[in-house]
Every structure is written in C-alpha cells, then in structure tokens.
Amino acid sequence: MTIDQMRRELQRRLKKERFAHSIGVANTAVKLAKRFGVDETKAYIAGLLHDCAREFENDELPAQAQARGINIGEVERAMPLLLHAYISAQMIKEIYGVDDAEIAQAIYRHTVGARDMTPLDKIIYFADMIEPNRNYPGVDKLRALTETADLNEILLTAFTDTIAFVLKRNLPIHPDTVAARNFLLLTK
C-alpha cells in the first residue's frame, strides 16, 4: 500500500478529529526526524498510523488485544485505552501492509514509552504530545524544546510531565513509563 493509500484508508476508518490528529503527528514526526537525523519516511508512516486502532471504542480494545494474543497487564486492565498502541502496532501489517519492525515498535511504545527507546520511538512519543491540534497547559513549553534541547532532554521532560499529569488524576503509572524515565536519568 502506498502512503497515499494508507492515508485514505485511515481517513475512512477514523473519526475526523482522530484523523486530523494522526496527520498532525505524522507531520510533526517528520520535522523532528529532520532535526535529529531519523528516516523521515518511517517517521511519517509511524506518526500517521500510530493511532490506527482508535477506530475501536475503549470497551472493544481488550477483546481486540486478546484476539491478537496481546498480553493485558493490570495497568491496561485499569486503563484499556493504553491497549490501542499495542493493537495499532499489529494492525499496521494486517490492514496497511507495513512490515517494518522499527515502525511497529515506535507505534507500540508511543503511549507509555520503554526503557531503551530508539530515536524513532522517541520522536513518535513526543510528536503525539505536541502535534498542532494538541492544546493543554504546558504544550507550548514542550514545543519550544524541539528548537533547543537534544532528544533525550526532550523525552525526559515529556516523561516527567506525563507522570505528573497521571499523578494529578490519581491514576496508575505504567511501569514502562517509570522505566523509560529512569533509564534516561541513569544514562545521562
């Protein structure tokens, strides 16, 4: 499937706002990829398809995960929305014909992170947070980091902000997010 075909298929499957978000992440990922020397095509595809499983409602995600043999941990059971990343990482091959381990991994890791993220993983995680359709307190501070900070500094700030956001809502923090932040701190 060409990128244009992927875009059209995704637009057909997602709600208008979610599709606009996906385009925003794809375009933001390309800008970050240019700055940090990452493959721009992979960044665009990963950004475009990162939320492809959001075609399913939250209550459908556990069944979709089970059907694909995806393990559902206790945090995902409490917050099934997190499953969309793992499902999306498989759907890119099933629906969109993308058979690329780097892209699949970046999509898999885009919501909670991971201990030792690749530059593409980091770009997709961060592009999802700062794409132009995002509007929340602190997003402009995060966007400004893309001009001055290195990729690890950017991610450390992103993880810190994410953890603070989750703590304020008294929700469980995914252990992969904690591991990702700690890894960045310990390998400075």
PDB file of C-alpha atoms in Angstrom, residues 2-148:
ATOM      1  CA  THR A   2       1.360   3.458  -0.849  1.00  0.00           C
ATOM      2  CA  ILE A   3       1.436   6.226   1.747  1.00  0.00           C
ATOM      3  CA  ASP A   4      -1.427   7.946  -0.057  1.00  0.00           C
ATOM      4  CA  GLN A   5      -3.470   4.728   0.073  1.00  0.00           C
ATOM      5  CA  MET A   6      -2.669   4.372   3.785  1.00  0.00           C
ATOM      6  CA  ARG A   7      -3.824   7.927   4.380  1.00  0.00           C
ATOM      7  CA  ARG A   8      -7.110   7.350   2.531  1.00  0.00           C
ATOM      8  CA  GLU A   9      -7.782   4.044   4.335  1.00  0.00           C
ATOM      9  CA  LEU A  10      -7.022   5.620   7.707  1.00  0.00           C
ATOM     10  CA  GLN A  11      -9.311   8.550   6.943  1.00  0.00           C
ATOM     11  CA  ARG A  12     -12.095   6.106   6.091  1.00  0.00           C
ATOM     12  CA  ARG A  13     -11.661   4.236   9.391  1.00  0.00           C
ATOM     13  CA  LEU A  14     -11.117   7.050  11.909  1.00  0.00           C
ATOM     14  CA  LYS A  15     -13.306   9.850  13.168  1.00  0.00           C
ATOM     15  CA  LYS A  16     -12.498  13.237  11.633  1.00  0.00           C
ATOM     16  CA  GLU A  17     -10.743  14.611  14.760  1.00  0.00           C
ATOM     17  CA  ARG A  18      -8.644  11.466  15.246  1.00  0.00           C
ATOM     18  CA  PHE A  19      -7.594  11.520  11.590  1.00  0.00           C
ATOM     19  CA  ALA A  20      -6.584  15.209  11.897  1.00  0.00           C
ATOM     20  CA  HIS A  21      -4.538  14.266  14.983  1.00  0.00           C
ATOM     21  CA  SER A  22      -2.833  11.463  13.050  1.00  0.00           C
ATOM     22  CA  ILE A  23      -1.882  13.826  10.220  1.00  0.00           C
ATOM     23  CA  GLY A  24      -0.588  16.304  12.807  1.00  0.00           C
ATOM     24  CA  VAL A  25       1.564  13.617  14.452  1.00  0.00           C
ATOM     25  CA  ALA A  26       2.899  12.457  11.064  1.00  0.00           C
ATOM     26  CA  ASN A  27       3.901  15.979  10.020  1.00  0.00           C
ATOM     27  CA  THR A  28       5.403  16.769  13.439  1.00  0.00           C
ATOM     28  CA  ALA A  29       7.321  13.484  13.371  1.00  0.00           C
ATOM     29  CA  VAL A  30       8.858  14.429  10.008  1.00  0.00           C
ATOM     30  CA  LYS A  31      10.023  17.792  11.395  1.00  0.00           C
ATOM     31  CA  LEU A  32      11.592  16.057  14.388  1.00  0.00           C
ATOM     32  CA  ALA A  33      13.124  13.374  12.161  1.00  0.00           C
ATOM     33  CA  LYS A  34      14.800  16.089  10.047  1.00  0.00           C
ATOM     34  CA  ARG A  35      16.247  17.739  13.138  1.00  0.00           C
ATOM     35  CA  PHE A  36      17.503  14.502  14.699  1.00  0.00           C
ATOM     36  CA  GLY A  37      18.644  12.627  11.576  1.00  0.00           C
ATOM     37  CA  VAL A  38      15.973   9.908  11.587  1.00  0.00           C
ATOM     38  CA  ASP A  39      14.393   8.361   8.481  1.00  0.00           C
ATOM     39  CA  GLU A  40      11.633  10.802   7.544  1.00  0.00           C
ATOM     40  CA  THR A  41       9.503   8.263   5.681  1.00  0.00           C
ATOM     41  CA  LYS A  42       9.464   5.901   8.661  1.00  0.00           C
ATOM     42  CA  ALA A  43       8.652   8.819  10.949  1.00  0.00           C
ATOM     43  CA  TYR A  44       5.751   9.872   8.719  1.00  0.00           C
ATOM     44  CA  ILE A  45       4.286   6.361   8.463  1.00  0.00           C
ATOM     45  CA  ALA A  46       4.659   5.697  12.192  1.00  0.00           C
ATOM     46  CA  GLY A  47       3.073   9.055  13.004  1.00  0.00           C
ATOM     47  CA  LEU A  48       0.268   8.532  10.531  1.00  0.00           C
ATOM     48  CA  LEU A  49      -0.643   5.044  11.747  1.00  0.00           C
ATOM     49  CA  HIS A  50       0.201   5.345  15.455  1.00  0.00           C
ATOM     50  CA  ASP A  51      -3.476   5.545  16.453  1.00  0.00           C
ATOM     51  CA  CYS A  52      -4.988   3.303  13.778  1.00  0.00           C
ATOM     52  CA  ALA A  53      -6.600   1.075  16.452  1.00  0.00           C
ATOM     53  CA  ARG A  54      -8.526   4.088  17.733  1.00  0.00           C
ATOM     54  CA  GLU A  55     -11.160   3.025  15.220  1.00  0.00           C
ATOM     55  CA  PHE A  56     -12.304   0.800  18.111  1.00  0.00           C
ATOM     56  CA  GLU A  57     -14.114   2.100  21.180  1.00  0.00           C
ATOM     57  CA  ASN A  58     -12.287   1.729  24.516  1.00  0.00           C
ATOM     58  CA  ASP A  59     -14.539  -1.102  25.648  1.00  0.00           C
ATOM     59  CA  GLU A  60     -13.690  -3.055  22.475  1.00  0.00           C
ATOM     60  CA  LEU A  61      -9.915  -2.830  22.962  1.00  0.00           C
ATOM     61  CA  PRO A  62      -9.492  -5.738  25.412  1.00  0.00           C
ATOM     62  CA  ALA A  63     -11.234  -8.144  23.015  1.00  0.00           C
ATOM     63  CA  GLN A  64      -9.174  -6.805  20.087  1.00  0.00           C
ATOM     64  CA  ALA A  65      -5.995  -7.307  22.128  1.00  0.00           C
ATOM     65  CA  GLN A  66      -6.972 -10.844  23.130  1.00  0.00           C
ATOM     66  CA  ALA A  67      -7.787 -11.728  19.532  1.00  0.00           C
ATOM     67  CA  ARG A  68      -4.215 -10.734  18.616  1.00  0.00           C
ATOM     68  CA  GLY A  69      -2.574 -12.549  21.533  1.00  0.00           C
ATOM     69  CA  ILE A  70      -1.571  -9.306  23.256  1.00  0.00           C
ATOM     70  CA  ASN A  71      -0.925  -9.586  26.973  1.00  0.00           C
ATOM     71  CA  ILE A  72      -3.175  -7.352  29.078  1.00  0.00           C
ATOM     72  CA  GLY A  73      -1.394  -6.214  32.227  1.00  0.00           C
ATOM     73  CA  GLU A  74      -3.018  -4.853  35.338  1.00  0.00           C
ATOM     74  CA  VAL A  75      -2.478  -1.217  34.310  1.00  0.00           C
ATOM     75  CA  GLU A  76      -4.011  -1.901  30.879  1.00  0.00           C
ATOM     76  CA  ARG A  77      -6.951  -3.632  32.562  1.00  0.00           C
ATOM     77  CA  ALA A  78      -7.496  -0.486  34.627  1.00  0.00           C
ATOM     78  CA  MET A  79      -6.953   1.796  31.608  1.00  0.00           C
ATOM     79  CA  PRO A  80      -7.866  -0.145  28.434  1.00  0.00           C
ATOM     80  CA  LEU A  81      -7.160   2.886  26.235  1.00  0.00           C
ATOM     81  CA  LEU A  82      -3.451   2.025  26.557  1.00  0.00           C
ATOM     82  CA  LEU A  83      -4.078  -1.139  24.531  1.00  0.00           C
ATOM     83  CA  HIS A  84      -4.612   0.881  21.356  1.00  0.00           C
ATOM     84  CA  ALA A  85      -0.838   1.280  20.936  1.00  0.00           C
ATOM     85  CA  TYR A  86      -0.163  -2.456  21.055  1.00  0.00           C
ATOM     86  CA  ILE A  87      -3.086  -3.218  18.737  1.00  0.00           C
ATOM     87  CA  SER A  88      -2.057  -0.465  16.315  1.00  0.00           C
ATOM     88  CA  ALA A  89       1.451  -1.965  16.126  1.00  0.00           C
ATOM     89  CA  GLN A  90      -0.100  -5.165  14.751  1.00  0.00           C
ATOM     90  CA  MET A  91      -2.782  -3.522  12.608  1.00  0.00           C
ATOM     91  CA  ILE A  92      -0.182  -1.696  10.523  1.00  0.00           C
ATOM     92  CA  LYS A  93       0.709  -5.018   8.924  1.00  0.00           C
ATOM     93  CA  GLU A  94      -2.812  -6.514   8.936  1.00  0.00           C
ATOM     94  CA  ILE A  95      -4.585  -3.524   7.362  1.00  0.00           C
ATOM     95  CA  TYR A  96      -1.929  -1.249   5.893  1.00  0.00           C
ATOM     96  CA  GLY A  97       0.696  -3.753   4.722  1.00  0.00           C
ATOM     97  CA  VAL A  98       3.508  -2.153   6.747  1.00  0.00           C
ATOM     98  CA  ASP A  99       6.004  -4.873   7.699  1.00  0.00           C
ATOM     99  CA  ASP A 100       8.695  -2.823   9.402  1.00  0.00           C
ATOM    100  CA  ALA A 101       9.855  -3.706  12.925  1.00  0.00           C
ATOM    101  CA  GLU A 102      11.138  -0.188  13.684  1.00  0.00           C
ATOM    102  CA  ILE A 103       7.835   1.433  12.765  1.00  0.00           C
ATOM    103  CA  ALA A 104       5.847  -1.217  14.659  1.00  0.00           C
ATOM    104  CA  GLN A 105       7.999  -0.736  17.749  1.00  0.00           C
ATOM    105  CA  ALA A 106       7.636   3.074  17.669  1.00  0.00           C
ATOM    106  CA  ILE A 107       3.869   2.673  17.465  1.00  0.00           C
ATOM    107  CA  TYR A 108       3.853   0.045  20.225  1.00  0.00           C
ATOM    108  CA  ARG A 109       5.791   2.374  22.534  1.00  0.00           C
ATOM    109  CA  HIS A 110       4.046   5.671  21.740  1.00  0.00           C
ATOM    110  CA  THR A 111       1.776   5.825  24.797  1.00  0.00           C
ATOM    111  CA  VAL A 112       3.849   4.614  27.742  1.00  0.00           C
ATOM    112  CA  GLY A 113       7.413   4.562  26.422  1.00  0.00           C
ATOM    113  CA  ALA A 114      10.029   1.916  27.172  1.00  0.00           C
ATOM    114  CA  ARG A 115      13.360   1.537  28.900  1.00  0.00           C
ATOM    115  CA  ASP A 116      15.712   1.855  25.908  1.00  0.00           C
ATOM    116  CA  MET A 117      13.873   3.748  23.188  1.00  0.00           C
ATOM    117  CA  THR A 118      15.251   4.297  19.711  1.00  0.00           C
ATOM    118  CA  PRO A 119      15.300   7.802  18.206  1.00  0.00           C
ATOM    119  CA  LEU A 120      12.223   6.881  16.127  1.00  0.00           C
ATOM    120  CA  ASP A 121      10.403   5.653  19.265  1.00  0.00           C
ATOM    121  CA  LYS A 122      11.205   8.944  20.993  1.00  0.00           C
ATOM    122  CA  ILE A 123      10.075  11.030  18.033  1.00  0.00           C
ATOM    123  CA  ILE A 124       6.682   9.319  17.786  1.00  0.00           C
ATOM    124  CA  TYR A 125       6.115   9.516  21.543  1.00  0.00           C
ATOM    125  CA  PHE A 126       6.896  13.237  21.560  1.00  0.00           C
ATOM    126  CA  ALA A 127       5.166  14.117  18.276  1.00  0.00           C
ATOM    127  CA  ASP A 128       1.992  12.615  19.737  1.00  0.00           C
ATOM    128  CA  MET A 129       2.268  15.053  22.665  1.00  0.00           C
ATOM    129  CA  ILE A 130       2.972  18.254  20.720  1.00  0.00           C
ATOM    130  CA  GLU A 131       1.271  17.993  17.332  1.00  0.00           C
ATOM    131  CA  PRO A 132      -0.536  21.226  16.361  1.00  0.00           C
ATOM    132  CA  ASN A 133      -4.020  20.011  17.335  1.00  0.00           C
ATOM    133  CA  ARG A 134      -2.938  19.443  20.954  1.00  0.00           C
ATOM    134  CA  ASN A 135      -3.983  22.208  23.313  1.00  0.00           C
ATOM    135  CA  TYR A 136      -3.242  21.802  27.018  1.00  0.00           C
ATOM    136  CA  PRO A 137      -1.315  23.737  29.665  1.00  0.00           C
ATOM    137  CA  GLY A 138       2.419  23.379  29.037  1.00  0.00           C
ATOM    138  CA  VAL A 139       2.261  22.205  25.415  1.00  0.00           C
ATOM    139  CA  ASP A 140       3.962  25.378  24.164  1.00  0.00           C
ATOM    140  CA  LYS A 141       6.850  24.805  26.598  1.00  0.00           C
ATOM    141  CA  LEU A 142       7.209  21.274  25.202  1.00  0.00           C
ATOM    142  CA  ARG A 143       7.071  22.520  21.606  1.00  0.00           C
ATOM    143  CA  ALA A 144       9.803  25.064  22.359  1.00  0.00           C
ATOM    144  CA  LEU A 145      12.119  22.244  23.480  1.00  0.00           C
ATOM    145  CA  THR A 146      12.275  20.980  19.901  1.00  0.00           C
ATOM    146  CA  GLU A 147      14.313  24.072  18.983  1.00  0.00           C
ATOM    147  CA  THR A 148      16.982  23.833  21.683  1.00  0.00           C
TER     148      THR A 148
END
